[in-house]
Short mmCIF file of C-alpha atoms in Angstrom, two decimals:
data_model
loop_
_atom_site.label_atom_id
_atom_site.label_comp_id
_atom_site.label_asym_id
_atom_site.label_seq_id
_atom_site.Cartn_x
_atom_site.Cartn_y
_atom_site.Cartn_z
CA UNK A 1 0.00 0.00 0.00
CA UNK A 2 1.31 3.35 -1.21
CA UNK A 3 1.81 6.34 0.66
CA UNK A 4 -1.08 8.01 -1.21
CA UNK A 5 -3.60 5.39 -0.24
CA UNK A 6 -2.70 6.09 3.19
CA UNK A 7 -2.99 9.61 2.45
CA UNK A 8 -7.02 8.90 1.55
CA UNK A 9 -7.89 6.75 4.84
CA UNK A 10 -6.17 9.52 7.13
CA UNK A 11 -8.61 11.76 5.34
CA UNK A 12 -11.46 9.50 5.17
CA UNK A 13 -10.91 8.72 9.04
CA UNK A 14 -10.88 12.68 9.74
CA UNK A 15 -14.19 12.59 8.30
CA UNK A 16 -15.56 10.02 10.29
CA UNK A 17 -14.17 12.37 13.32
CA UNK A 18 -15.95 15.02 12.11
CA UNK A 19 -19.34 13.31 11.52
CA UNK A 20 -19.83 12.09 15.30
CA UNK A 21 -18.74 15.50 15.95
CA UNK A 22 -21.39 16.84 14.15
CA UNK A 23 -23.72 14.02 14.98
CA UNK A 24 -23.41 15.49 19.10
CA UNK A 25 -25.54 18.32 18.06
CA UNK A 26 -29.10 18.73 16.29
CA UNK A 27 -27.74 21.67 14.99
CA UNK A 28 -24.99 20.28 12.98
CA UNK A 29 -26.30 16.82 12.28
CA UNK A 30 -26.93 17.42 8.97
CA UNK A 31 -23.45 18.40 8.11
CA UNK A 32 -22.46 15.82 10.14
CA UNK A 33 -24.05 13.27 8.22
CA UNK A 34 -23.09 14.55 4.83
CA UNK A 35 -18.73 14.72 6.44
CA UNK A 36 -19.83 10.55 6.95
CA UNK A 37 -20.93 10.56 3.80
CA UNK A 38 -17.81 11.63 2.16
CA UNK A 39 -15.57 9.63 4.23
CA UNK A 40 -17.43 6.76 3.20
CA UNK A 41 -17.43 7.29 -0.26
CA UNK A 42 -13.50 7.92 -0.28
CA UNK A 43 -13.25 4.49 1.91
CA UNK A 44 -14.85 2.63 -0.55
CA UNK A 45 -12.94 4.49 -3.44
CA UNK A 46 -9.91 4.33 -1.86
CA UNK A 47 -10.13 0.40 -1.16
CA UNK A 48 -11.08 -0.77 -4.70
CA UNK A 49 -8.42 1.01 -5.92
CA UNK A 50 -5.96 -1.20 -4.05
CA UNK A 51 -4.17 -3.15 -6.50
CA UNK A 52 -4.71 -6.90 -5.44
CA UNK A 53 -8.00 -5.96 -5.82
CA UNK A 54 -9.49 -7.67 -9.31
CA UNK A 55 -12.87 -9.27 -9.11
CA UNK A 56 -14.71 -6.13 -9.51
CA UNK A 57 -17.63 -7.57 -11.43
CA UNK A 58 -18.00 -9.74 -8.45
CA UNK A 59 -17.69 -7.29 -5.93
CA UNK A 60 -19.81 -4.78 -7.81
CA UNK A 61 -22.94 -7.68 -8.09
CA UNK A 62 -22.66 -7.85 -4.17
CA UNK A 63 -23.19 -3.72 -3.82
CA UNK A 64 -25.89 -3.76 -5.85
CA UNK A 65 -27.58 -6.32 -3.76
CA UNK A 66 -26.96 -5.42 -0.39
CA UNK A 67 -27.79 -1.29 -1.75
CA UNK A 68 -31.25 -2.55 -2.79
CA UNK A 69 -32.04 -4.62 0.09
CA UNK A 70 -30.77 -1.86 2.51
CA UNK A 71 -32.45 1.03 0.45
CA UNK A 72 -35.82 -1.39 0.47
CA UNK A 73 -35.81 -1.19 4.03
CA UNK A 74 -34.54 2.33 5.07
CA UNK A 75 -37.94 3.19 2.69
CA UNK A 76 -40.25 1.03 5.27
CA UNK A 77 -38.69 0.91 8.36
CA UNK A 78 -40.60 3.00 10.83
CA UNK A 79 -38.43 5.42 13.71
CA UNK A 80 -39.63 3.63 16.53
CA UNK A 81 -38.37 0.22 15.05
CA UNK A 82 -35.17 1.10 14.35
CA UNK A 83 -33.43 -0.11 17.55
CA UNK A 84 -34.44 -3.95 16.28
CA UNK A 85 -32.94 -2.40 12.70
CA UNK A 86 -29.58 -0.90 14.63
CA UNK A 87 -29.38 -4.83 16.20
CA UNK A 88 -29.98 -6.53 12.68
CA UNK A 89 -27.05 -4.27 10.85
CA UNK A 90 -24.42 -5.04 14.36
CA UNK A 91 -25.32 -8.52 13.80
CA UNK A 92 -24.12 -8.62 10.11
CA UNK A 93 -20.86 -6.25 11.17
CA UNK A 94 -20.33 -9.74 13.49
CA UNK A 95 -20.77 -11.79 11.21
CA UNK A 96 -18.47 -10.48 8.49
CA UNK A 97 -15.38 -10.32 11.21
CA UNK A 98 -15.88 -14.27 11.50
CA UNK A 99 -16.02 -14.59 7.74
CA UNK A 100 -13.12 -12.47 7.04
CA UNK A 101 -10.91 -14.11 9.88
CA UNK A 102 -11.66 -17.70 9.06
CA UNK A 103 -10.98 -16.93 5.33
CA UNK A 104 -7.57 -15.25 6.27
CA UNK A 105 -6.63 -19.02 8.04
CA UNK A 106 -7.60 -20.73 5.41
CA UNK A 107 -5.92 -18.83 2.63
CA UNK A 108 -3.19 -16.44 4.51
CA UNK A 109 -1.47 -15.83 0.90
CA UNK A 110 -4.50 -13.86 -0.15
CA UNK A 111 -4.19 -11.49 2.72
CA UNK A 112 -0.64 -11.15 2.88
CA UNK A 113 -0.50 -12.51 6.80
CA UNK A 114 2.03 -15.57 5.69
CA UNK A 115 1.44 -19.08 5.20
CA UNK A 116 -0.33 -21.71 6.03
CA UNK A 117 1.18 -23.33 8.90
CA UNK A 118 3.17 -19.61 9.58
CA UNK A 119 0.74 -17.53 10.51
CA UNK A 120 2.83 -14.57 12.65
CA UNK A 121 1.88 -15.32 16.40
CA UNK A 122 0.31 -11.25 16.84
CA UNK A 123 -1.98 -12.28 13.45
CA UNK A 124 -3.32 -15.11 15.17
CA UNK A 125 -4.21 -13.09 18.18
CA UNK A 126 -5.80 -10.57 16.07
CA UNK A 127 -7.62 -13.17 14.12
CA UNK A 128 -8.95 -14.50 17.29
CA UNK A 129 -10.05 -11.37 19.50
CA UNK A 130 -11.90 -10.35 16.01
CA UNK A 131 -13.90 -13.50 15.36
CA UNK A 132 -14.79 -14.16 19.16
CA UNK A 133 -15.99 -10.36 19.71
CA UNK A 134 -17.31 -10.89 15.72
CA UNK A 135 -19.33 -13.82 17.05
CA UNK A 136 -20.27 -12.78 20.63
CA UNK A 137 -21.92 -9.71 18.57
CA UNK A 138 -23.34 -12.27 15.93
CA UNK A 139 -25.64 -14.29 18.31
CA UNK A 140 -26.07 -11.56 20.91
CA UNK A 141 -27.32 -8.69 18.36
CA UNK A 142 -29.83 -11.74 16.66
CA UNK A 143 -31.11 -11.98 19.97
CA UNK A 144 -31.69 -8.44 20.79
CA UNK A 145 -33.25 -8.05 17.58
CA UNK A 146 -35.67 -11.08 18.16
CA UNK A 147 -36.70 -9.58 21.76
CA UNK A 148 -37.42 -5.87 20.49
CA UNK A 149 -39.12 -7.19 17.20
CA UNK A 150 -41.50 -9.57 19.15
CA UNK A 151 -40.20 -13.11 17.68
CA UNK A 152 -39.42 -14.04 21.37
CA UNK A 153 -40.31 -13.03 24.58
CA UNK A 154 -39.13 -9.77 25.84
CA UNK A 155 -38.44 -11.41 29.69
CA UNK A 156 -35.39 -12.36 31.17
CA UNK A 157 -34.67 -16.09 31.05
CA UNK A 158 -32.63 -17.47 33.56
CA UNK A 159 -31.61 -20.52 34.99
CA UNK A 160 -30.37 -21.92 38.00
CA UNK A 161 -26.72 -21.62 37.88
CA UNK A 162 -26.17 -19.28 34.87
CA UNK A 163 -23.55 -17.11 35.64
CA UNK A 164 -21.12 -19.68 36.74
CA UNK A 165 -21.98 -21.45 33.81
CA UNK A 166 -20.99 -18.48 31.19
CA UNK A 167 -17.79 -18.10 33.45
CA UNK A 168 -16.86 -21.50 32.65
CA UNK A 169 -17.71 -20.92 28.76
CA UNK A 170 -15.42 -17.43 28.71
CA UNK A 171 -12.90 -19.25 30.85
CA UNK A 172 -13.04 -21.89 27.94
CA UNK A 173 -12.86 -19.64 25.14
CA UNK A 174 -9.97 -17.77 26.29
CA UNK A 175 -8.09 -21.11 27.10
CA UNK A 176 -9.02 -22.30 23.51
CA UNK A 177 -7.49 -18.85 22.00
CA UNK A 178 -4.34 -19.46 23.95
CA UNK A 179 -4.16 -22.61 21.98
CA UNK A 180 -4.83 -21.52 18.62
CA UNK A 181 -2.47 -18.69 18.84
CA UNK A 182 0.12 -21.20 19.98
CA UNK A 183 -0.80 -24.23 17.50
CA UNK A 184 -2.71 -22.70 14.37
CA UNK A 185 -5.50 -25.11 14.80
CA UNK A 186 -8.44 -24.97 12.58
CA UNK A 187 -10.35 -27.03 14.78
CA UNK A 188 -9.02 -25.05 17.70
CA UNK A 189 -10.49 -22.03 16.04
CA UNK A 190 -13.86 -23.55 14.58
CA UNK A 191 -14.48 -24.66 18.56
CA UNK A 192 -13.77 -21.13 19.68
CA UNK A 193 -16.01 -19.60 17.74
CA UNK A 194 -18.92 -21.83 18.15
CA UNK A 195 -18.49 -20.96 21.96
CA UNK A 196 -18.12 -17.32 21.19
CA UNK A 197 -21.29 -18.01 19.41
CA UNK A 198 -22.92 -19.46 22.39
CA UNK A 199 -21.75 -17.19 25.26
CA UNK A 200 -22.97 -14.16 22.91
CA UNK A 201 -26.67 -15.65 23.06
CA UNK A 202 -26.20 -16.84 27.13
CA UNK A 203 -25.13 -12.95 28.08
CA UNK A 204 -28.24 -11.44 26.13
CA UNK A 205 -30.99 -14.13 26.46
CA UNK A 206 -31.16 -12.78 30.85
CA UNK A 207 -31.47 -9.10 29.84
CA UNK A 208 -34.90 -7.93 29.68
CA UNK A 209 -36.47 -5.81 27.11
CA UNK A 210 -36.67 -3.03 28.49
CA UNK A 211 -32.93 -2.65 28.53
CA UNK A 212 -32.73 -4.04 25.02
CA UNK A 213 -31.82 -0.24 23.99
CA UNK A 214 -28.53 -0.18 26.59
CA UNK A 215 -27.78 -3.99 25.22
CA UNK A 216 -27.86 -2.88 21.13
CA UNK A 217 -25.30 0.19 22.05
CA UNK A 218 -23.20 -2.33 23.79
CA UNK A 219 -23.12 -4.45 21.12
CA UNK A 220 -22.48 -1.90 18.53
CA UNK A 221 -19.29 -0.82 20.89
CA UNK A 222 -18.06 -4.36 20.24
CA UNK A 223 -19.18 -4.78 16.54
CA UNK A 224 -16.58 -1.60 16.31
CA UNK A 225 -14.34 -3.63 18.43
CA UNK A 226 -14.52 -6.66 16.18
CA UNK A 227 -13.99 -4.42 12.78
CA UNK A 228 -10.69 -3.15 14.46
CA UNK A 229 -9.55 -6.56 15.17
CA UNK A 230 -9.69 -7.57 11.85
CA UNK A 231 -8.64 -4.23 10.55
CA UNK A 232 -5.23 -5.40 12.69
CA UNK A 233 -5.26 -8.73 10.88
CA UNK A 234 -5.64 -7.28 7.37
CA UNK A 235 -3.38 -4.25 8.21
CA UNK A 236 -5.67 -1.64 6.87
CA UNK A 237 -5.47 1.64 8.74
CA UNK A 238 -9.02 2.49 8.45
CA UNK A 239 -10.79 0.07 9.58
CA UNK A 240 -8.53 0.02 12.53
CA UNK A 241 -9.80 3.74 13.48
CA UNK A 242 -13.22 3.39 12.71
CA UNK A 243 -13.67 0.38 14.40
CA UNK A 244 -11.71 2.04 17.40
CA UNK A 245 -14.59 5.14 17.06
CA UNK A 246 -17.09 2.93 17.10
CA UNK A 247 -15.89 0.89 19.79
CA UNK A 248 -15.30 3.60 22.05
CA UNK A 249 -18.20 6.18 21.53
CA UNK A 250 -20.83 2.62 21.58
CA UNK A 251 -18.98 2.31 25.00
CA UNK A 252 -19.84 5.56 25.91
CA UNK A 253 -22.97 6.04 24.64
CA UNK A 254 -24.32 2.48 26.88
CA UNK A 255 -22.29 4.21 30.14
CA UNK A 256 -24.45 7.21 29.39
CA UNK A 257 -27.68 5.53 28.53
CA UNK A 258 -26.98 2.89 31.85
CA UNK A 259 -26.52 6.04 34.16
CA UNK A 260 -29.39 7.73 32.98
CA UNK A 261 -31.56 4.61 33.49
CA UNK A 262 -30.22 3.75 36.81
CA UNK A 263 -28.48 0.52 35.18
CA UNK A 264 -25.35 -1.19 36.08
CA UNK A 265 -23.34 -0.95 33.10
CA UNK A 266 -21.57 -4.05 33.83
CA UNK A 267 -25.36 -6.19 34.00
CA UNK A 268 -25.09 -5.28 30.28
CA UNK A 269 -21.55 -6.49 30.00
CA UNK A 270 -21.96 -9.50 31.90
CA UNK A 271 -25.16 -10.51 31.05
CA UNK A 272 -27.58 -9.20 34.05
CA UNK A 273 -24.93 -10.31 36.40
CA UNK A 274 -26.40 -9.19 39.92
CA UNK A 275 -30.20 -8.16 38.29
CA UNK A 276 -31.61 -10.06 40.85
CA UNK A 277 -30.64 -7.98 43.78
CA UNK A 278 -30.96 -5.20 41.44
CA UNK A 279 -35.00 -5.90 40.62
CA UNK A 280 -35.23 -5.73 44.74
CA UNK A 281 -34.32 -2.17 44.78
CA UNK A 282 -36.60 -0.97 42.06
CA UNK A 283 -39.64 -2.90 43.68
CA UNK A 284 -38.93 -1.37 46.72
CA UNK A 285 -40.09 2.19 45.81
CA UNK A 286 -42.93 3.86 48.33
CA UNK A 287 -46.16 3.69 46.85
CA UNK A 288 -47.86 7.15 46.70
CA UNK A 289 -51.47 8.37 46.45
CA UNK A 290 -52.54 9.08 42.54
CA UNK A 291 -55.02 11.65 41.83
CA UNK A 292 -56.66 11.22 38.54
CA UNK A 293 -58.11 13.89 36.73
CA UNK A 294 -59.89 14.87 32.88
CA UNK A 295 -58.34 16.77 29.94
CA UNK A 296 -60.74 19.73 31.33
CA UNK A 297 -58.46 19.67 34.81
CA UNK A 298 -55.20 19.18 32.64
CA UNK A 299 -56.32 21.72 30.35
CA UNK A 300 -56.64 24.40 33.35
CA UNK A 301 -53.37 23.45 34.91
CA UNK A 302 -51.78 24.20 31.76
CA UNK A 303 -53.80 27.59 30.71
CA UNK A 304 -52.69 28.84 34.30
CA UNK A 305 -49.18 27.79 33.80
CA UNK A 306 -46.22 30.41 33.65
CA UNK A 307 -44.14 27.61 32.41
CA UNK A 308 -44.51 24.13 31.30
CA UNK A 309 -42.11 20.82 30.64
CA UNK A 310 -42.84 18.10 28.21
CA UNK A 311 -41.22 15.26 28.81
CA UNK A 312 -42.49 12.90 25.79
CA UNK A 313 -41.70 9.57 25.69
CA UNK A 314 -41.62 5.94 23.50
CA UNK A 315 -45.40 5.81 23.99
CA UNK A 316 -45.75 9.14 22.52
CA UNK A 317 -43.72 7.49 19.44
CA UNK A 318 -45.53 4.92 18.56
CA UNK A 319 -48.85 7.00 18.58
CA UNK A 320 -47.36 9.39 16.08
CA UNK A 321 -48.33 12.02 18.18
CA UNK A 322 -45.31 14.05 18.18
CA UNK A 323 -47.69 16.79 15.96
CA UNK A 324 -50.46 17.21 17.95
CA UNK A 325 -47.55 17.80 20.99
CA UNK A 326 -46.46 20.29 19.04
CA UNK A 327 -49.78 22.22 18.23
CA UNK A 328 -50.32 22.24 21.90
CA UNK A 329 -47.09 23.69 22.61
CA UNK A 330 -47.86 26.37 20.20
CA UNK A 331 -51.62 27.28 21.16
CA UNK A 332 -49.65 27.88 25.25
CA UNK A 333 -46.85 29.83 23.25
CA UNK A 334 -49.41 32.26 22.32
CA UNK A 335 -51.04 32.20 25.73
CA UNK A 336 -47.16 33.83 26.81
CA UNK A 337 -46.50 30.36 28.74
CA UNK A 338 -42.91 29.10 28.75
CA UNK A 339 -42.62 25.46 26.91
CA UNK A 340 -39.88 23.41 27.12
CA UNK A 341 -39.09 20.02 25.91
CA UNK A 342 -37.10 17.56 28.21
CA UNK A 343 -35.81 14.36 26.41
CA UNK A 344 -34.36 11.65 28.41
CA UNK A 345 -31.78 9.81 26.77
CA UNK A 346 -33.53 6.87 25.63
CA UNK A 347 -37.12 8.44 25.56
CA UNK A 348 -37.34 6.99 22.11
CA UNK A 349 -35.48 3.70 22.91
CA UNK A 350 -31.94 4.92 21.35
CA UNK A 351 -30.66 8.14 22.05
CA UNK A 352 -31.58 11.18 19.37
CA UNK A 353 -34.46 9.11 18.43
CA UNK A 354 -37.06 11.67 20.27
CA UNK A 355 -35.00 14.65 18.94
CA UNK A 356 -35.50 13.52 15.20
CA UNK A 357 -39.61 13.04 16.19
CA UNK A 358 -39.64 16.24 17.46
CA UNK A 359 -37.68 17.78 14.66
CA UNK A 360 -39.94 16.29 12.38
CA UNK A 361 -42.55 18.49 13.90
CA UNK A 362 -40.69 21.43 13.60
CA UNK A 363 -40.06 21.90 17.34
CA UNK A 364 -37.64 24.69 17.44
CA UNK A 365 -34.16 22.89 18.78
CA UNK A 366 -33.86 25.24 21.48
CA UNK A 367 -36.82 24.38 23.13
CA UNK A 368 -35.11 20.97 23.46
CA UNK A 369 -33.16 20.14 26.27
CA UNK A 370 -31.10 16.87 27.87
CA UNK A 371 -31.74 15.50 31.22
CA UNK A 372 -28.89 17.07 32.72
CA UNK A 373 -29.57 20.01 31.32
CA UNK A 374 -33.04 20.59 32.76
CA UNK A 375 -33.12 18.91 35.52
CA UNK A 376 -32.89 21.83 37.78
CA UNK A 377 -35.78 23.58 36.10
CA UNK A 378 -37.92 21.38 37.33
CA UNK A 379 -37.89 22.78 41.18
CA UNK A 380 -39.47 26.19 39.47
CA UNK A 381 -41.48 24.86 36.57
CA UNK A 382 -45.86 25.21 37.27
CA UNK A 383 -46.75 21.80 35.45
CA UNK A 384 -44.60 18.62 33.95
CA UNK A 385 -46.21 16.92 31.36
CA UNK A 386 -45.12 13.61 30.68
CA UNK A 387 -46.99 11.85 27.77
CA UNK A 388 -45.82 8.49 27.04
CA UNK A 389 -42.82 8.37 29.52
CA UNK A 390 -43.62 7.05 33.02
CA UNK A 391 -40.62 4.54 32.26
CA UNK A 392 -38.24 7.45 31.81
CA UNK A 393 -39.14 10.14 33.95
CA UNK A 394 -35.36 10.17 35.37
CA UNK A 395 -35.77 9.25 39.44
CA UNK A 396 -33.11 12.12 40.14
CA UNK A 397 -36.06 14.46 39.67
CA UNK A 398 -37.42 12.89 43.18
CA UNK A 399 -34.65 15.61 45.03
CA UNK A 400 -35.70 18.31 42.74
CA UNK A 401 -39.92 17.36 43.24
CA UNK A 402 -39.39 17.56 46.93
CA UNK A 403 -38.64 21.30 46.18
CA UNK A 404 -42.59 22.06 44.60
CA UNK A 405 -45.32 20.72 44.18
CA UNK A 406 -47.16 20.74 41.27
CA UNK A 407 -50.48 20.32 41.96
CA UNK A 408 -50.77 23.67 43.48
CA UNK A 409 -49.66 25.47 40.16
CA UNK A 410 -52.24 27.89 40.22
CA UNK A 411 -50.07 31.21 39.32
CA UNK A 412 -53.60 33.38 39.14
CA UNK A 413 -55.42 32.46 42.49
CA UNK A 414 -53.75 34.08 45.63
CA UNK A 415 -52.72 32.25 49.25
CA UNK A 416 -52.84 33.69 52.63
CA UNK A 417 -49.90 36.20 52.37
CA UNK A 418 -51.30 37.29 48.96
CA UNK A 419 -49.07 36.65 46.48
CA UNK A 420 -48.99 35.36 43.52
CA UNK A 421 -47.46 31.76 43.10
CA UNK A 422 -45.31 32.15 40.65
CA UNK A 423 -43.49 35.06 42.32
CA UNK A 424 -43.47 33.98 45.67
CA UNK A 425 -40.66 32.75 47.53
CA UNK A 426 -40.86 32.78 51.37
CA UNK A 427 -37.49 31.40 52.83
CA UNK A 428 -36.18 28.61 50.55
CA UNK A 429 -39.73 27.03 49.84
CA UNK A 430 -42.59 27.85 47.01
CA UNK A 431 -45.52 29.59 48.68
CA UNK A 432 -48.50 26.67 47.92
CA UNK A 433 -51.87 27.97 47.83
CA UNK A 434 -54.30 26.29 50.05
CA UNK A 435 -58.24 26.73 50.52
#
């Protein structure tokens, strides 16, 4: 490989930096997107105008089909199903580092790694770590996808001795590398990554769906993982970075979306390792008195608001109701009432979901906010209305509820030291209107 071919992946991998750059803002997503773009297109370029590659008529006939079936499907595919899509693409990503490693042992001429029977030792471990992360993101991602898509039960299944039983199977797989990276075995390896196989559908299988969301951005952290891998074993630069980007920000991204949903990020690693003790804490909640109310109450609350928070949710998704949010945000804009739009991060299952919902119905992107942005401005805020979230509201907001209450929002009515609710402040707590 030539100096100027390296010249083109540096560039194309600058790109890629640039696109998740732009991708951290609604803003700039656009231009992200179109930087991706780019880099993409120079990837591709760049590649098939390597010189030991020849097939092209080949290689052109398996574009064309995977560009139809993936163009067929971006057409149909509805916004709240695209976590299951995000799990179907990892598990092909998986899939292809298995491929592409067993086809390097079997023919290491064509890849330039050696020979058969002389694989370099470091080639070998390369090989390995990308076909067992490959697999483990194989199986695991098909079961995701099978959970969120309905195909299979969305609860955890367990059984009686299940986490000493995938320590045994890791334990097993990482003796079995050992040996293949001392021996060159094709057995060796074809037993490895059956178990990788099976481990990656033993750590999913006890996560329920409702953390299927955290689970897919884990698994596209090591689909990224498994690219790099091979990118090692083939020596290409730039799969090497791009599968360290998405490696890294997937890692992120599931420490993020754990935190936010009071998850331990290493039940997603591990499989639910420790869930049990975990379900005991969120049963344990106090049970609190529930007033329930018509639209004519919620309609008063809100027409006597000074300011208002949405918090919409994967409920409000699915109903397509993201425009008639929006018209009632507008008709309280006019009344002077503050709205603002709190998104928690996986309000529409994946994070940036909700944003691109709301976006499509031209909510202004400064009336959108983060959780950690906004949390605060709940302590001063008249009325919170949550539509389609109860399973997101963020449990911080408990410390900042304490502060208010909302069910004396009634800014126009006066209490005992006449003043008006929304202006009052005596000491540190809200003045609350009573009868």
């Amino acid at each position: 490989m030539t100096d100027s071919f390296y010249l083109l992946y540096l560039i194309s991998s600058v790109l890629f930096i640039l696109a998740l750059k732009g991708l951290s803002s609604p803003e700039t997503a656009r231009r992200g997107n179109l930087y991706g773009m780019a880099g993409m297109v120079i990837a591709v370029g760049t590649t098939l105008a390597l010189p030991q590659i020849t097939n092209y008529p080949l290689i052109l006939f398996a574009v064309m089909i995977g560009g139809i079936i993936g163009a067929g499907i971006a057409r149909k595919i509805q916004m709240t199903a695209m976590p299951q899509l995000v799990a179907a693409f990892h598990s092909l990503v998986g899939m292809a580092a298995v491929l592409i490693a067993a086809s390097a042992l079997w023919s290491p001429e064509s890849y330039g790694i050696g020979s058969s029977g002389n694989i370099p030792f470091g080639r070998l471990f390369e090989m390995s770590l990308g076909t067992v992360i490959g697999a483990i993101t194989f199986s695991g991602s098909v079961i995701a996808f099978a959970k969120l898509q309905g195909i299979m039960s969305g609860k955890p299944l367990r059984f009686s001795g299940q986490h000493k039983f995938n320590i045994i199977v890791a334990a097993a797989i990482l003796l079995l590398l050992i040996i293949f990276c001392s021996s060159e075995s094709k057995f060796i390896f074809t037993l490895m990554t059956l178990l990788a196989f099976g481990i990656g559908f033993l750590l999913i299988v006890p996560i329920g769906g409702a953390d299927m969301p955290v689970v897919i951005s884990m698994l596209n952290s090591y689909s990224g993982w498994a690219a790099s891998g091979i990118g090692f074993t083939l020596g290409n630069p730039l799969l090497i970075i791009t599968g360290a980007l998405v490696g890294s920000s997937g890692a992120i991204l599931s420490y993020i979306m754990c935190k936010a949903m009071n998850r331990s990020i290493f039940n997603v690693i591990f499989g639910g390792f420790g869930s049990e003790s975990a379900a005991i804490v969120a049963t344990g909640t106090n049970e609190k008195p529930v007033k329930a109310g018509s639209a004519e109450d919620a309609a008063f609350l809100l027409k006597n608001a000074s300011s208002v928070i949405i918090v919409p949710g994967y409920g409000m998704a699915v109903a397509q109701a993201q425009h008639a949010v929006r018209e009632m945000a507008q008709e309280l804009e006019k009344e002077g009432i503050n709205v603002k739009f709190a998104i928690h991060p996986v309000a529409g299952r994946m994070p940036g979901h909700m944003n691109v919902l709301l976006a499509e119905a031209n909510v202004p992107y400064d009336s959108v906010f983060e959780l950690e942005q906004i949390n605060n401005d709940f302590a001063t805020t008249d009325v919170a209305y949550v539509i389609g979230a109860n399973d997101v509201t963020n449990p911080a907001a408990k410390k900042q509820s304490a502060k208010s209450d909302f069910r004396h929002a009634y800014p126009r009515r006066r209490c005992r030291q006449n003043c008006h609710f929304r202006q009052a402040q005596h000491g540190r707590r809200l003045c609350r209107y009573r009868k």
